[in-house]
Amino acid sequence: MVKNDGGQLYTIEGFAAGLIMVITAYLVVNATSVYTAGDTHINDMQLEALGSDALKMMDVAPNSTNSETPLQRIITGLNPQDREEFKTLFLKYTNTSGSGPLHDIQFNASYSCRDSNDIIQNVPITNSRELTGGEHVVRATKWVIVDKGCYTAAARDRAVLVEVLLWRD
Amino acid sequence: MARLNDDAQWIVLMGFLVSFSFFFLALVINQSTVVGQTTAESVIEFPKNDIRDVRSVIHQSLNVASPVFNDVESDIKIISMNRKSSVVNYSFFSAANATYIQIHYNNGVTEYNENWTIV
């Protein structure tokens, strides 16, 4: 094969033309979807995991014994002190977890129960801020078995679903 | 251009190669956003916490005394359907020294079945 250094600029021009075509095709194909980091739901995933973990920790009895858990006690009593305890515990596990600045997490908690007519009712527990409808919330839930139906105390065990809506402000 | 000055063609060619490699690196970085989204969406979509939670409440419900048990069972099934849009069904029976639980969970995207033995 004869060594020949000629025609290099033509090669360069060919490369340039190819590059321009590739970029054009790439831009056209991608034009319909513009992704930014905020669109990727990574924050939602982390917030949901955080909320689920917080509820799970609230549903563990001290020293992992078989006794009543804080969450069960709160749902069963549901007096103003219990509601305040829910807020304190939940914000401790989510908003102030660790040291340093707060994490700007707000929540709205309620529980769902089945009444005597098989209707599902939603009973508010407490919130750290009123929902205005503009928040981007995620939901974390936890089942608990308590001696409580809807609103009124039941003499026997019932399963209720604690639901927490979380968002960052 | 080719007729004006033929010098430094190799340098220009190498410059093009370097810019090519930058272009492909930019492609890779661009994809990372999409990859993050796909991962986060699949984690959100897969009801890991729901299934674990249902398992644990079913386990707890075994300790509930028998006349109340049906109430708790209806609570779990009906509230699951109503608030979590998921079909939960379970049954259990006791044999010698063991309790067998069959759990069925389906939220329309993920289906989960389990035969669970508690000794």
Short mmCIF file of C-alpha atoms in Angstrom, two decimals:
data_model
loop_
_atom_site.label_atom_id
_atom_site.label_comp_id
_atom_site.label_asym_id
_atom_site.label_seq_id
_atom_site.Cartn_x
_atom_site.Cartn_y
_atom_site.Cartn_z
CA MET A 1 0.00 0.00 0.00
CA VAL A 2 1.39 3.35 -1.04
CA LYS A 3 1.70 5.85 1.77
CA ASN A 4 -0.25 8.93 0.82
CA ASP A 5 -0.89 11.92 3.04
CA GLY A 6 -3.14 13.73 0.61
CA GLY A 7 -6.84 14.53 0.96
CA GLN A 8 -6.84 15.07 4.71
CA LEU A 9 -8.96 18.19 4.59
CA TYR A 10 -11.53 16.34 2.50
CA THR A 11 -11.64 13.72 5.26
CA ILE A 12 -12.14 16.50 7.79
CA GLU A 13 -14.96 17.95 5.74
CA GLY A 14 -16.54 14.52 5.57
CA PHE A 15 -16.31 14.16 9.32
CA ALA A 16 -17.78 17.61 9.83
CA ALA A 17 -20.70 16.87 7.52
CA GLY A 18 -21.31 13.56 9.28
CA LEU A 19 -21.21 15.24 12.68
CA ILE A 20 -23.70 17.88 11.60
CA MET A 21 -26.09 15.21 10.33
CA VAL A 22 -25.81 13.16 13.52
CA ILE A 23 -26.40 16.23 15.72
CA THR A 24 -29.38 17.27 13.62
CA ALA A 25 -30.96 13.83 13.81
CA TYR A 26 -30.29 13.66 17.54
CA LEU A 27 -31.85 17.08 18.19
CA VAL A 28 -34.91 16.25 16.12
CA VAL A 29 -35.49 12.92 17.86
CA ASN A 30 -35.06 14.49 21.31
CA ALA A 31 -37.08 17.62 20.68
CA THR A 32 -40.33 16.14 21.99
CA SER A 33 -39.06 15.44 25.51
CA VAL A 34 -37.06 17.83 27.64
CA TYR A 35 -35.91 16.29 30.92
CA THR A 36 -34.66 18.26 33.86
CA ALA A 37 -33.48 16.80 37.14
CA GLY A 38 -36.62 18.03 38.90
CA ASP A 39 -38.86 15.95 36.63
CA THR A 40 -37.28 12.65 37.48
CA HIS A 41 -39.33 11.69 40.57
CA ILE A 42 -36.19 10.92 42.53
CA ASN A 43 -37.35 13.31 45.27
CA ASP A 44 -40.77 11.64 45.36
CA MET A 45 -39.19 8.23 45.73
CA GLN A 46 -37.00 9.38 48.61
CA LEU A 47 -39.84 11.20 50.36
CA GLU A 48 -42.12 8.18 50.10
CA ALA A 49 -39.45 5.88 51.50
CA LEU A 50 -38.78 8.35 54.34
CA GLY A 51 -42.47 8.56 55.24
CA SER A 52 -42.95 4.79 55.16
CA ASP A 53 -39.91 4.28 57.38
CA ALA A 54 -41.10 6.92 59.85
CA LEU A 55 -44.52 5.26 60.14
CA LYS A 56 -42.85 1.87 60.54
CA MET A 57 -40.68 3.20 63.37
CA MET A 58 -43.74 4.67 65.07
CA ASP A 59 -45.37 1.23 64.91
CA VAL A 60 -42.61 -0.51 66.85
CA ALA A 61 -43.07 -0.96 70.57
CA PRO A 62 -40.24 0.20 72.85
CA ASN A 63 -37.45 -2.38 72.99
CA SER A 64 -39.30 -4.42 70.34
CA THR A 65 -41.57 -5.94 72.94
CA ASN A 66 -45.03 -7.25 72.24
CA SER A 67 -46.76 -4.33 73.95
CA GLU A 68 -48.76 -1.49 72.40
CA THR A 69 -46.86 0.62 69.90
CA PRO A 70 -46.89 4.47 69.99
CA LEU A 71 -48.93 4.51 66.76
CA GLN A 72 -51.54 2.13 68.17
CA ARG A 73 -51.77 4.20 71.37
CA ILE A 74 -52.25 7.41 69.34
CA ILE A 75 -55.01 5.95 67.15
CA THR A 76 -56.80 4.36 70.08
CA GLY A 77 -56.80 7.50 72.22
CA LEU A 78 -56.81 10.25 69.58
CA ASN A 79 -57.19 13.02 72.15
CA PRO A 80 -55.34 16.34 71.66
CA GLN A 81 -52.22 15.04 73.42
CA ASP A 82 -52.15 11.97 71.16
CA ARG A 83 -52.48 14.13 68.07
CA GLU A 84 -49.65 16.32 69.31
CA GLU A 85 -47.53 13.24 69.98
CA PHE A 86 -48.09 12.02 66.42
CA LYS A 87 -46.93 15.36 65.08
CA THR A 88 -43.86 15.43 67.37
CA LEU A 89 -42.84 11.85 66.58
CA PHE A 90 -43.42 12.06 62.85
CA LEU A 91 -41.60 15.36 62.44
CA LYS A 92 -38.76 14.06 64.60
CA TYR A 93 -38.24 11.12 62.26
CA THR A 94 -38.66 13.08 59.01
CA ASN A 95 -38.19 16.82 59.39
CA THR A 96 -35.43 16.94 62.00
CA SER A 97 -33.84 13.54 61.34
CA GLY A 98 -30.15 13.82 61.98
CA SER A 99 -28.55 17.08 63.08
CA GLY A 100 -28.31 20.38 61.27
CA PRO A 101 -31.03 22.35 59.50
CA LEU A 102 -34.63 21.10 59.21
CA HIS A 103 -35.67 19.34 56.02
CA ASP A 104 -38.75 21.51 55.27
CA ILE A 105 -41.07 18.51 55.32
CA GLN A 106 -44.77 19.07 56.05
CA PHE A 107 -47.43 16.40 56.45
CA ASN A 108 -51.14 15.76 56.75
CA ALA A 109 -52.17 12.57 58.53
CA SER A 110 -55.44 10.66 58.68
CA TYR A 111 -56.63 7.10 59.00
CA SER A 112 -59.17 5.12 57.03
CA CYS A 113 -61.56 2.74 58.67
CA ARG A 114 -64.63 0.69 57.75
CA ASP A 115 -67.88 1.63 59.47
CA SER A 116 -70.83 -0.65 60.20
CA ASN A 117 -72.30 -0.07 56.70
CA ASP A 118 -69.05 -1.11 54.96
CA ILE A 119 -68.42 2.53 54.06
CA ILE A 120 -64.78 3.64 54.24
CA GLN A 121 -64.41 6.73 56.38
CA ASN A 122 -61.38 8.96 56.65
CA VAL A 123 -60.64 10.36 60.10
CA PRO A 124 -58.15 13.24 60.33
CA ILE A 125 -55.36 12.82 62.89
CA THR A 126 -53.24 15.94 62.67
CA ASN A 127 -51.16 18.03 60.28
CA SER A 128 -48.20 20.34 60.38
CA ARG A 129 -49.76 22.65 57.80
CA GLU A 130 -53.10 22.84 55.99
CA LEU A 131 -53.16 21.39 52.48
CA THR A 132 -53.95 24.07 49.92
CA GLY A 133 -54.02 21.75 46.91
CA GLY A 134 -50.93 23.20 45.26
CA GLU A 135 -48.47 20.94 47.02
CA HIS A 136 -46.74 18.08 45.29
CA VAL A 137 -47.53 15.36 47.80
CA VAL A 138 -46.62 11.70 48.10
CA ARG A 139 -48.48 9.21 50.27
CA ALA A 140 -47.12 6.81 52.86
CA THR A 141 -49.41 4.28 54.55
CA LYS A 142 -49.28 1.85 57.45
CA TRP A 143 -51.71 -0.80 58.65
CA VAL A 144 -52.39 -1.01 62.37
CA ILE A 145 -54.71 -3.20 64.40
CA VAL A 146 -56.32 -1.23 67.22
CA ASP A 147 -59.30 -1.40 69.55
CA LYS A 148 -60.99 1.33 67.60
CA GLY A 149 -63.47 1.70 64.80
CA CYS A 150 -64.39 4.97 63.13
CA TYR A 151 -64.39 7.86 65.62
CA THR A 152 -65.73 5.75 68.47
CA ALA A 153 -63.69 3.33 70.51
CA ALA A 154 -64.51 -0.28 69.73
CA ALA A 155 -64.31 -2.93 72.35
CA ARG A 156 -62.54 -5.23 69.94
CA ASP A 157 -59.73 -5.21 67.42
CA ARG A 158 -60.13 -3.56 64.05
CA ALA A 159 -57.65 -2.97 61.24
CA VAL A 160 -57.26 0.65 60.12
CA LEU A 161 -54.99 2.20 57.51
CA VAL A 162 -52.94 5.21 58.62
CA GLU A 163 -52.27 7.50 55.67
CA VAL A 164 -49.82 10.38 55.64
CA LEU A 165 -49.47 12.90 52.83
CA LEU A 166 -45.97 14.41 52.81
CA TRP A 167 -44.50 17.27 50.87
CA ARG A 168 -41.62 19.70 50.99
CA ASP A 169 -42.38 23.38 51.05
CA MET B 1 -10.06 26.05 1.99
CA ALA B 2 -8.15 23.01 0.77
CA ARG B 3 -6.50 25.03 -1.97
CA LEU B 4 -5.61 28.03 0.19
CA ASN B 5 -3.42 26.40 2.80
CA ASP B 6 -2.60 22.74 3.18
CA ASP B 7 -0.70 23.05 6.47
CA ALA B 8 -1.69 21.63 9.87
CA GLN B 9 -4.26 19.20 8.53
CA TRP B 10 -3.41 16.52 11.07
CA ILE B 11 -3.92 18.95 13.93
CA VAL B 12 -7.31 19.98 12.57
CA LEU B 13 -8.23 16.30 12.10
CA MET B 14 -7.24 15.50 15.70
CA GLY B 15 -9.27 18.50 16.84
CA PHE B 16 -12.28 17.01 15.14
CA LEU B 17 -11.67 13.66 16.80
CA VAL B 18 -11.50 15.35 20.23
CA SER B 19 -14.73 17.23 19.58
CA PHE B 20 -16.35 13.97 18.49
CA SER B 21 -15.43 12.37 21.79
CA PHE B 22 -16.84 15.36 23.69
CA PHE B 23 -20.06 14.94 21.75
CA PHE B 24 -20.43 11.31 22.77
CA LEU B 25 -19.56 12.13 26.39
CA ALA B 26 -22.34 14.73 26.31
CA LEU B 27 -24.70 12.01 25.05
CA VAL B 28 -23.81 9.80 28.01
CA ILE B 29 -24.34 12.63 30.52
CA ASN B 30 -27.64 13.47 28.85
CA GLN B 31 -28.85 9.91 29.31
CA SER B 32 -28.12 9.94 33.04
CA THR B 33 -31.21 12.08 33.74
CA VAL B 34 -33.43 9.61 31.93
CA VAL B 35 -31.81 6.70 33.76
CA GLY B 36 -32.49 8.38 37.12
CA GLN B 37 -36.11 8.88 36.18
CA THR B 38 -36.61 5.30 35.04
CA THR B 39 -35.09 3.98 38.24
CA ALA B 40 -37.14 6.27 40.50
CA GLU B 41 -40.36 5.48 38.65
CA SER B 42 -39.86 1.76 38.87
CA VAL B 43 -39.10 2.02 42.59
CA ILE B 44 -42.27 4.08 43.14
CA GLU B 45 -44.34 1.76 41.00
CA PHE B 46 -43.27 -1.44 42.72
CA PRO B 47 -45.38 -1.74 45.90
CA LYS B 48 -42.65 -3.12 48.14
CA ASN B 49 -43.82 -1.28 51.25
CA ASP B 50 -47.46 -2.15 50.60
CA ILE B 51 -46.74 -5.86 50.32
CA ARG B 52 -44.56 -5.87 53.43
CA ASP B 53 -47.19 -3.93 55.33
CA VAL B 54 -50.00 -6.25 54.28
CA ARG B 55 -47.91 -9.27 55.25
CA SER B 56 -47.22 -7.85 58.67
CA VAL B 57 -50.84 -6.91 59.36
CA ILE B 58 -52.01 -10.35 58.24
CA HIS B 59 -49.48 -11.87 60.60
CA GLN B 60 -50.75 -9.66 63.42
CA SER B 61 -54.34 -10.53 62.63
CA LEU B 62 -53.63 -14.17 63.44
CA ASN B 63 -53.32 -13.16 67.08
CA VAL B 64 -56.79 -11.63 67.08
CA ALA B 65 -59.45 -13.70 68.81
CA SER B 66 -61.64 -15.73 66.50
CA PRO B 67 -65.04 -13.94 66.45
CA VAL B 68 -63.31 -10.64 65.68
CA PHE B 69 -61.06 -12.20 63.10
CA ASN B 70 -63.63 -11.91 60.30
CA ASP B 71 -64.05 -8.20 61.01
CA VAL B 72 -60.32 -7.60 60.74
CA GLU B 73 -60.19 -9.68 57.58
CA SER B 74 -62.98 -7.61 56.00
CA ASP B 75 -61.23 -4.41 57.12
CA ILE B 76 -58.01 -5.42 55.39
CA LYS B 77 -59.71 -6.52 52.17
CA ILE B 78 -62.18 -3.65 51.83
CA ILE B 79 -59.85 -0.83 52.90
CA SER B 80 -57.12 -2.21 50.58
CA MET B 81 -59.51 -2.09 47.66
CA ASN B 82 -60.88 1.32 48.57
CA ARG B 83 -57.76 3.26 49.59
CA LYS B 84 -54.89 1.38 47.94
CA SER B 85 -56.66 0.16 44.76
CA SER B 86 -55.32 -3.30 45.39
CA VAL B 87 -56.95 -6.69 45.68
CA VAL B 88 -55.85 -8.43 48.86
CA ASN B 89 -57.07 -11.89 49.70
CA TYR B 90 -55.81 -14.34 52.22
CA SER B 91 -56.78 -17.50 53.97
CA PHE B 92 -55.11 -19.62 56.56
CA PHE B 93 -55.46 -22.99 58.16
CA SER B 94 -53.69 -24.73 60.97
CA ALA B 95 -52.27 -28.20 60.78
CA ALA B 96 -50.07 -30.09 63.17
CA ASN B 97 -47.61 -27.65 64.72
CA ALA B 98 -47.86 -25.21 61.82
CA THR B 99 -50.07 -22.49 60.39
CA TYR B 100 -50.27 -22.11 56.62
CA ILE B 101 -51.19 -18.71 55.16
CA GLN B 102 -51.94 -18.07 51.51
CA ILE B 103 -51.64 -14.41 50.54
CA HIS B 104 -52.72 -12.92 47.24
CA TYR B 105 -51.95 -9.31 46.35
CA ASN B 106 -52.65 -7.54 43.07
CA ASN B 107 -52.67 -3.80 42.44
CA GLY B 108 -53.10 -4.03 38.69
CA VAL B 109 -49.41 -3.68 37.99
CA THR B 110 -47.78 -6.08 40.40
CA GLU B 111 -49.15 -9.44 41.41
CA TYR B 112 -47.81 -11.21 44.46
CA ASN B 113 -48.70 -14.63 45.82
CA GLU B 114 -47.25 -16.31 48.82
CA ASN B 115 -47.59 -19.57 50.67
CA TRP B 116 -46.39 -18.82 54.11
CA THR B 117 -45.78 -21.36 56.82
CA ILE B 118 -45.47 -20.41 60.46
CA VAL B 119 -44.21 -23.17 62.66
#
